[in-house]
Amino acid sequence: MLERSVVSWTAMIARLAMHGYGEEAIRLFNEMEESNIKPDGITIISILYVCNHARLVGLGCSYFSRMVNTYNIEPVIEHYGCIVDLYGRAGKLRQAFDFVCQMPISPNDIVWRILLGACSIHGNLDLVGQVKRRLSKLDPKKSRDHVLLSNIYVIAGKWKDVANLRRSMTYHRLKKTPGWSMIEVDRTMHSFVAGEKQNDTAVEAHQKLRKIMSRLRIEGGYVPEVGSVLHDIEMEEKEDPVSQHSEKLAVAFGIARLLRGRAVRLVKNLRICRDCHTVMKLISKVYEVEIMVRDRSRVHSFTHGFCSCRDY
Ligand SMILES: [Zn+2]
Ligand SMILES: [Zn+2]
């Protein structure tokens, strides 16, 4: 481009970030600053996203303070949310909690939920009670919080709390978000839901998946992660075995139908679970295929047994 505005720089930085090219995104941000283009609030969100996903806590905090002190950009709730995520992902839960308590604007339910999610990922029960209280004041009937809480209790082995939550979900008639994955084959979008076997496409996907899984066991040394059944981030498919999650079915269908050498691209409405993530890595290695999964949070690019998110 002959002329690059803050919009074009930001668009490129955001895409690099989403695909896990953290270093390149940071380099581009520096180049943008050197060419005297001032970042805006959205550019800062993108660069904070980079730091969140690359565990660059110190750098993320320095971008945040530069935003305020150098660029005079007033932080909005999204910026604060990014910093909570930055601390939370890195396991600095107490710092995340203190940050939320000291925010100059009042934290919304999303900010608290980011913190609750971090407690869930790290299996930390210490702050759960306090976060839960604040969340239930803001948004008392969200099934997602019940799901996150349920995960935390499962990891901590608090089965009584899990049972209580389940009962309360039934009582309030709260529904979990159903998980689905989609893949385009021959210019048609095919959609998969865990455990579903009603149509020919699903039957074909199940058959292929069984073959793939047995090959992964033999050639890839795959061992199912028992924890994943319990740990699944949304638990949307908990009733079904983890081996039948929708993204596994979609990728199996892609491998059955797509030409060899073509990348398998799919979209998932929720976050990919740990076991599916492991399986995707193994498929990319054993079948020598590139797989891209865009989930609710980011794009995971699997090649040669590795993922662009570096398992973070
Ligand atoms: Zn899964
Ligand atoms: Zn990944």
Short mmCIF file of C-alpha atoms and ligand atoms in Angstrom, two decimals:
data_model
loop_
_atom_site.label_atom_id
_atom_site.label_comp_id
_atom_site.label_asym_id
_atom_site.label_seq_id
_atom_site.Cartn_x
_atom_site.Cartn_y
_atom_site.Cartn_z
CA MET A 1 0.00 0.00 0.00
CA LEU A 2 1.31 3.44 -0.84
CA GLU A 3 -0.27 4.95 2.19
CA ARG A 4 -0.92 3.10 5.40
CA SER A 5 -3.38 4.43 7.91
CA VAL A 6 -3.84 3.31 11.50
CA VAL A 7 -6.68 1.13 10.20
CA SER A 8 -4.50 -0.85 7.80
CA TRP A 9 -1.73 -1.28 10.40
CA THR A 10 -4.26 -2.37 13.02
CA ALA A 11 -6.02 -4.82 10.69
CA MET A 12 -2.71 -6.53 9.93
CA ILE A 13 -1.59 -6.58 13.56
CA ALA A 14 -4.95 -8.05 14.65
CA ARG A 15 -4.85 -10.83 12.02
CA LEU A 16 -1.26 -11.75 12.86
CA ALA A 17 -2.24 -11.88 16.52
CA MET A 18 -5.21 -14.13 15.89
CA HIS A 19 -3.10 -16.61 13.92
CA GLY A 20 -0.41 -16.77 16.60
CA TYR A 21 2.26 -14.65 14.87
CA GLY A 22 3.03 -12.72 18.02
CA GLU A 23 6.58 -11.64 17.18
CA GLU A 24 5.57 -10.39 13.74
CA ALA A 25 2.65 -8.47 15.24
CA ILE A 26 4.96 -6.76 17.74
CA ARG A 27 7.47 -5.93 14.99
CA LEU A 28 4.69 -4.40 12.94
CA PHE A 29 3.49 -2.37 15.90
CA ASN A 30 7.03 -0.99 16.33
CA GLU A 31 7.24 -0.21 12.60
CA MET A 32 3.95 1.62 12.81
CA GLU A 33 5.21 3.73 15.70
CA GLU A 34 8.46 4.44 13.82
CA SER A 35 6.50 5.68 10.82
CA ASN A 36 4.81 8.19 13.12
CA ILE A 37 1.38 6.65 12.97
CA LYS A 38 -0.29 6.90 16.33
CA PRO A 39 -2.10 3.76 17.51
CA ASP A 40 -5.75 4.04 18.49
CA GLY A 41 -7.71 2.13 21.11
CA ILE A 42 -8.30 -0.80 18.76
CA THR A 43 -4.60 -1.13 17.90
CA ILE A 44 -3.88 -1.34 21.61
CA ILE A 45 -6.50 -4.07 22.08
CA SER A 46 -4.82 -6.04 19.28
CA ILE A 47 -1.34 -5.69 20.72
CA LEU A 48 -2.62 -6.60 24.20
CA TYR A 49 -4.22 -9.69 22.64
CA VAL A 50 -0.75 -10.60 21.28
CA CYS A 51 0.76 -10.27 24.74
CA ASN A 52 -2.07 -12.30 26.31
CA HIS A 53 -1.52 -15.20 23.96
CA ALA A 54 2.28 -15.10 24.18
CA ARG A 55 2.41 -14.82 28.00
CA LEU A 56 4.17 -11.45 27.73
CA VAL A 57 2.79 -10.01 30.94
CA GLY A 58 5.39 -7.27 31.42
CA LEU A 59 5.23 -6.10 27.82
CA GLY A 60 1.42 -6.07 27.90
CA CYS A 61 1.44 -3.88 31.00
CA SER A 62 3.94 -1.52 29.38
CA TYR A 63 1.71 -1.14 26.29
CA PHE A 64 -1.18 -0.38 28.60
CA SER A 65 0.72 2.37 30.39
CA ARG A 66 2.05 3.78 27.08
CA MET A 67 -1.51 3.97 25.84
CA VAL A 68 -2.44 6.15 28.79
CA ASN A 69 0.77 8.15 29.27
CA THR A 70 2.20 8.51 25.76
CA TYR A 71 -0.84 8.35 23.51
CA ASN A 72 -3.41 9.85 25.88
CA ILE A 73 -5.96 7.19 25.04
CA GLU A 74 -8.59 6.75 27.71
CA PRO A 75 -8.83 3.01 28.51
CA VAL A 76 -12.28 1.51 28.04
CA ILE A 77 -13.67 -1.67 29.54
CA GLU A 78 -12.15 -3.82 26.74
CA HIS A 79 -8.63 -2.65 27.62
CA TYR A 80 -9.18 -3.46 31.28
CA GLY A 81 -10.57 -6.85 30.22
CA CYS A 82 -7.38 -7.51 28.23
CA ILE A 83 -5.19 -6.82 31.26
CA VAL A 84 -7.29 -9.10 33.46
CA ASP A 85 -6.92 -11.79 30.79
CA LEU A 86 -3.18 -11.09 30.59
CA TYR A 87 -2.69 -11.74 34.32
CA GLY A 88 -5.29 -14.50 34.46
CA ARG A 89 -3.91 -16.62 31.62
CA ALA A 90 -0.44 -16.40 33.10
CA GLY A 91 -1.82 -17.71 36.40
CA LYS A 92 -1.34 -14.39 38.24
CA LEU A 93 -4.85 -14.61 39.63
CA ARG A 94 -4.35 -12.46 42.72
CA GLN A 95 -2.90 -9.66 40.57
CA ALA A 96 -5.82 -10.00 38.19
CA PHE A 97 -8.27 -9.78 41.08
CA ASP A 98 -6.55 -6.72 42.59
CA PHE A 99 -6.48 -5.07 39.17
CA VAL A 100 -10.24 -5.53 38.79
CA CYS A 101 -10.87 -4.15 42.27
CA GLN A 102 -8.79 -1.06 41.49
CA MET A 103 -10.26 -0.30 38.08
CA PRO A 104 -11.44 3.32 37.84
CA ILE A 105 -14.58 2.23 35.99
CA SER A 106 -16.84 -0.39 37.45
CA PRO A 107 -16.11 -3.86 36.08
CA ASN A 108 -18.90 -5.51 34.11
CA ASP A 109 -19.88 -9.17 34.12
CA ILE A 110 -17.53 -9.91 31.21
CA VAL A 111 -14.48 -8.75 33.16
CA TRP A 112 -15.46 -10.92 36.14
CA ARG A 113 -16.13 -13.83 33.84
CA ILE A 114 -12.63 -13.53 32.33
CA LEU A 115 -11.28 -13.89 35.85
CA LEU A 116 -13.56 -16.82 36.59
CA GLY A 117 -12.37 -18.45 33.36
CA ALA A 118 -8.76 -18.01 34.48
CA CYS A 119 -9.61 -19.62 37.85
CA SER A 120 -11.11 -22.49 35.86
CA ILE A 121 -8.07 -22.95 33.61
CA HIS A 122 -5.71 -22.94 36.58
CA GLY A 123 -8.04 -24.98 38.81
CA ASN A 124 -7.79 -22.29 41.51
CA LEU A 125 -10.54 -22.23 44.11
CA ASP A 126 -9.18 -19.38 46.24
CA LEU A 127 -10.89 -16.50 44.49
CA VAL A 128 -13.89 -18.34 43.14
CA GLY A 129 -16.23 -17.44 46.00
CA GLN A 130 -15.51 -13.72 45.75
CA VAL A 131 -15.76 -13.64 41.94
CA LYS A 132 -18.95 -15.70 42.03
CA ARG A 133 -20.61 -13.31 44.47
CA ARG A 134 -19.86 -10.29 42.29
CA LEU A 135 -20.96 -12.06 39.15
CA SER A 136 -24.24 -13.24 40.55
CA LYS A 137 -25.05 -9.65 41.53
CA LEU A 138 -24.45 -8.46 37.97
CA ASP A 139 -25.88 -11.34 36.03
CA PRO A 140 -27.66 -13.92 38.17
CA LYS A 141 -28.95 -16.26 35.49
CA LYS A 142 -26.09 -17.00 33.16
CA SER A 143 -25.65 -20.67 32.39
CA ARG A 144 -22.06 -20.07 31.29
CA ASP A 145 -21.04 -19.16 34.82
CA HIS A 146 -22.60 -22.35 36.09
CA VAL A 147 -20.62 -24.26 33.49
CA LEU A 148 -17.34 -22.54 34.39
CA LEU A 149 -17.98 -23.04 38.08
CA SER A 150 -18.86 -26.65 37.50
CA ASN A 151 -15.49 -27.11 35.73
CA ILE A 152 -13.62 -25.57 38.63
CA TYR A 153 -15.39 -27.82 41.14
CA VAL A 154 -14.77 -30.88 38.99
CA ILE A 155 -11.04 -30.16 38.81
CA ALA A 156 -10.93 -29.61 42.55
CA GLY A 157 -12.90 -32.83 43.13
CA LYS A 158 -15.76 -30.97 44.84
CA TRP A 159 -18.46 -33.33 43.65
CA LYS A 160 -21.08 -32.09 46.07
CA ASP A 161 -20.76 -28.57 44.64
CA VAL A 162 -20.96 -29.98 41.11
CA ALA A 163 -24.19 -31.79 41.98
CA ASN A 164 -25.65 -28.64 43.59
CA LEU A 165 -24.84 -26.57 40.52
CA ARG A 166 -26.40 -29.15 38.23
CA ARG A 167 -29.55 -29.10 40.33
CA SER A 168 -29.66 -25.33 40.26
CA MET A 169 -29.24 -25.35 36.47
CA THR A 170 -32.15 -27.74 36.11
CA TYR A 171 -34.21 -25.72 38.56
CA HIS A 172 -33.60 -22.47 36.67
CA ARG A 173 -33.96 -24.33 33.36
CA LEU A 174 -30.58 -23.12 32.21
CA LYS A 175 -29.35 -24.61 28.98
CA LYS A 176 -25.75 -25.15 27.99
CA THR A 177 -24.73 -23.70 24.64
CA PRO A 178 -24.72 -26.61 22.21
CA GLY A 179 -21.35 -27.09 20.51
CA TRP A 180 -21.11 -27.38 16.75
CA SER A 181 -18.38 -27.38 14.13
CA MET A 182 -18.61 -26.58 10.45
CA ILE A 183 -16.47 -27.47 7.48
CA GLU A 184 -16.74 -26.58 3.80
CA VAL A 185 -16.44 -29.49 1.39
CA ASP A 186 -17.33 -29.20 -2.32
CA ARG A 187 -18.78 -25.74 -1.79
CA THR A 188 -21.22 -26.97 0.81
CA MET A 189 -21.03 -26.22 4.51
CA HIS A 190 -21.42 -29.32 6.66
CA SER A 191 -22.31 -28.94 10.27
CA PHE A 192 -21.58 -31.43 13.06
CA VAL A 193 -22.88 -31.76 16.57
CA ALA A 194 -21.31 -34.10 19.14
CA GLY A 195 -22.64 -37.63 19.13
CA GLU A 196 -25.16 -36.92 16.35
CA LYS A 197 -25.65 -39.82 13.95
CA GLN A 198 -28.93 -38.96 12.27
CA ASN A 199 -27.73 -38.33 8.74
CA ASP A 200 -25.38 -39.91 6.19
CA THR A 201 -22.75 -37.21 6.62
CA ALA A 202 -22.59 -37.81 10.36
CA VAL A 203 -22.42 -41.58 9.87
CA GLU A 204 -19.56 -41.15 7.40
CA ALA A 205 -17.75 -38.83 9.81
CA HIS A 206 -18.14 -41.29 12.69
CA GLN A 207 -16.79 -44.16 10.60
CA LYS A 208 -13.78 -42.17 9.46
CA LEU A 209 -13.16 -40.86 12.97
CA ARG A 210 -13.00 -44.41 14.36
CA LYS A 211 -10.30 -45.29 11.81
CA ILE A 212 -8.38 -42.08 12.50
CA MET A 213 -8.44 -42.63 16.25
CA SER A 214 -7.14 -46.17 15.98
CA ARG A 215 -4.33 -45.00 13.69
CA LEU A 216 -3.49 -42.21 16.13
CA ARG A 217 -3.27 -44.74 18.96
CA ILE A 218 -0.88 -46.93 17.01
CA GLU A 219 1.20 -44.36 15.11
CA GLY A 220 0.84 -41.25 17.24
CA GLY A 221 0.84 -42.80 20.71
CA TYR A 222 -2.48 -41.14 21.47
CA VAL A 223 -3.88 -41.62 24.95
CA PRO A 224 -7.26 -39.98 25.64
CA GLU A 225 -7.06 -37.28 28.27
CA VAL A 226 -9.47 -38.46 30.91
CA GLY A 227 -9.37 -35.02 32.46
CA SER A 228 -10.71 -33.53 29.28
CA VAL A 229 -14.05 -35.17 29.66
CA LEU A 230 -14.40 -33.23 32.85
CA HIS A 231 -12.30 -30.28 31.85
CA ASP A 232 -14.04 -29.34 28.62
CA ILE A 233 -14.22 -25.59 28.72
CA GLU A 234 -17.88 -25.27 27.96
CA MET A 235 -18.78 -28.80 28.98
CA GLU A 236 -21.25 -28.56 26.17
CA GLU A 237 -20.64 -32.06 25.08
CA LYS A 238 -20.00 -33.62 28.44
CA GLU A 239 -22.72 -36.22 28.17
CA ASP A 240 -21.04 -37.59 25.06
CA PRO A 241 -17.65 -39.18 25.12
CA VAL A 242 -14.90 -36.70 24.43
CA SER A 243 -14.01 -38.86 21.42
CA GLN A 244 -17.11 -37.65 19.58
CA HIS A 245 -16.72 -33.90 19.94
CA SER A 246 -18.00 -31.98 16.94
CA GLU A 247 -14.58 -30.72 15.80
CA LYS A 248 -13.25 -34.30 15.70
CA LEU A 249 -16.19 -35.32 13.50
CA ALA A 250 -15.70 -32.32 11.22
CA VAL A 251 -11.99 -32.93 10.78
CA ALA A 252 -12.62 -36.65 10.10
CA PHE A 253 -15.15 -35.71 7.45
CA GLY A 254 -12.66 -33.27 5.92
CA ILE A 255 -9.95 -35.93 5.77
CA ALA A 256 -12.37 -38.41 4.21
CA ARG A 257 -13.58 -36.00 1.54
CA LEU A 258 -10.91 -33.41 0.80
CA LEU A 259 -8.09 -34.03 -1.63
CA ARG A 260 -4.76 -34.98 -0.12
CA GLY A 261 -2.54 -31.99 0.42
CA ARG A 262 -5.40 -29.60 0.97
CA ALA A 263 -5.70 -27.85 4.29
CA VAL A 264 -8.65 -28.77 6.48
CA ARG A 265 -10.35 -25.64 7.79
CA LEU A 266 -13.12 -25.63 10.30
CA VAL A 267 -15.06 -23.32 12.52
CA LYS A 268 -16.22 -24.13 16.03
CA ASN A 269 -18.66 -22.00 18.03
CA LEU A 270 -17.05 -22.71 21.41
CA ARG A 271 -13.48 -23.11 22.54
CA ILE A 272 -11.71 -26.26 21.47
CA CYS A 273 -11.13 -28.64 24.39
CA ARG A 274 -7.76 -29.98 25.46
CA ASP A 275 -8.27 -33.49 24.10
CA CYS A 276 -9.47 -32.26 20.69
CA HIS A 277 -6.42 -29.96 20.59
CA THR A 278 -4.12 -32.94 21.18
CA VAL A 279 -5.93 -34.99 18.55
CA MET A 280 -5.63 -32.20 15.96
CA LYS A 281 -1.89 -31.99 16.55
CA LEU A 282 -1.51 -35.74 16.12
CA ILE A 283 -3.66 -35.84 12.97
CA SER A 284 -1.56 -33.06 11.44
CA LYS A 285 1.53 -35.17 12.08
CA VAL A 286 0.31 -38.67 11.23
CA TYR A 287 -1.76 -37.64 8.19
CA GLU A 288 0.69 -34.88 7.12
CA VAL A 289 -2.11 -32.40 6.76
CA GLU A 290 -2.56 -28.79 7.78
CA ILE A 291 -5.60 -28.17 9.97
CA MET A 292 -7.01 -24.79 10.91
CA VAL A 293 -9.61 -24.49 13.62
CA ARG A 294 -11.17 -21.15 14.29
CA ASP A 295 -12.82 -21.38 17.68
CA ARG A 296 -14.54 -18.74 19.78
CA SER A 297 -11.26 -17.32 20.92
CA ARG A 298 -8.68 -17.59 18.12
CA VAL A 299 -7.33 -19.55 15.16
CA HIS A 300 -5.37 -22.72 15.87
CA SER A 301 -3.10 -23.76 12.99
CA PHE A 302 -1.91 -27.35 13.29
CA THR A 303 1.08 -28.55 11.24
CA HIS A 304 3.66 -31.33 11.81
CA GLY A 305 2.24 -32.05 15.25
CA PHE A 306 2.39 -28.48 16.54
CA CYS A 307 -0.15 -25.71 17.01
CA SER A 308 0.34 -22.01 16.39
CA CYS A 309 -1.01 -21.26 19.88
CA ARG A 310 1.95 -23.16 21.35
CA ASP A 311 -0.53 -24.87 23.67
CA TYR A 312 -1.02 -21.69 25.67
ZN ZN B 1 -13.27 -31.54 22.40
ZN ZN B 2 -3.80 -24.38 19.57
#
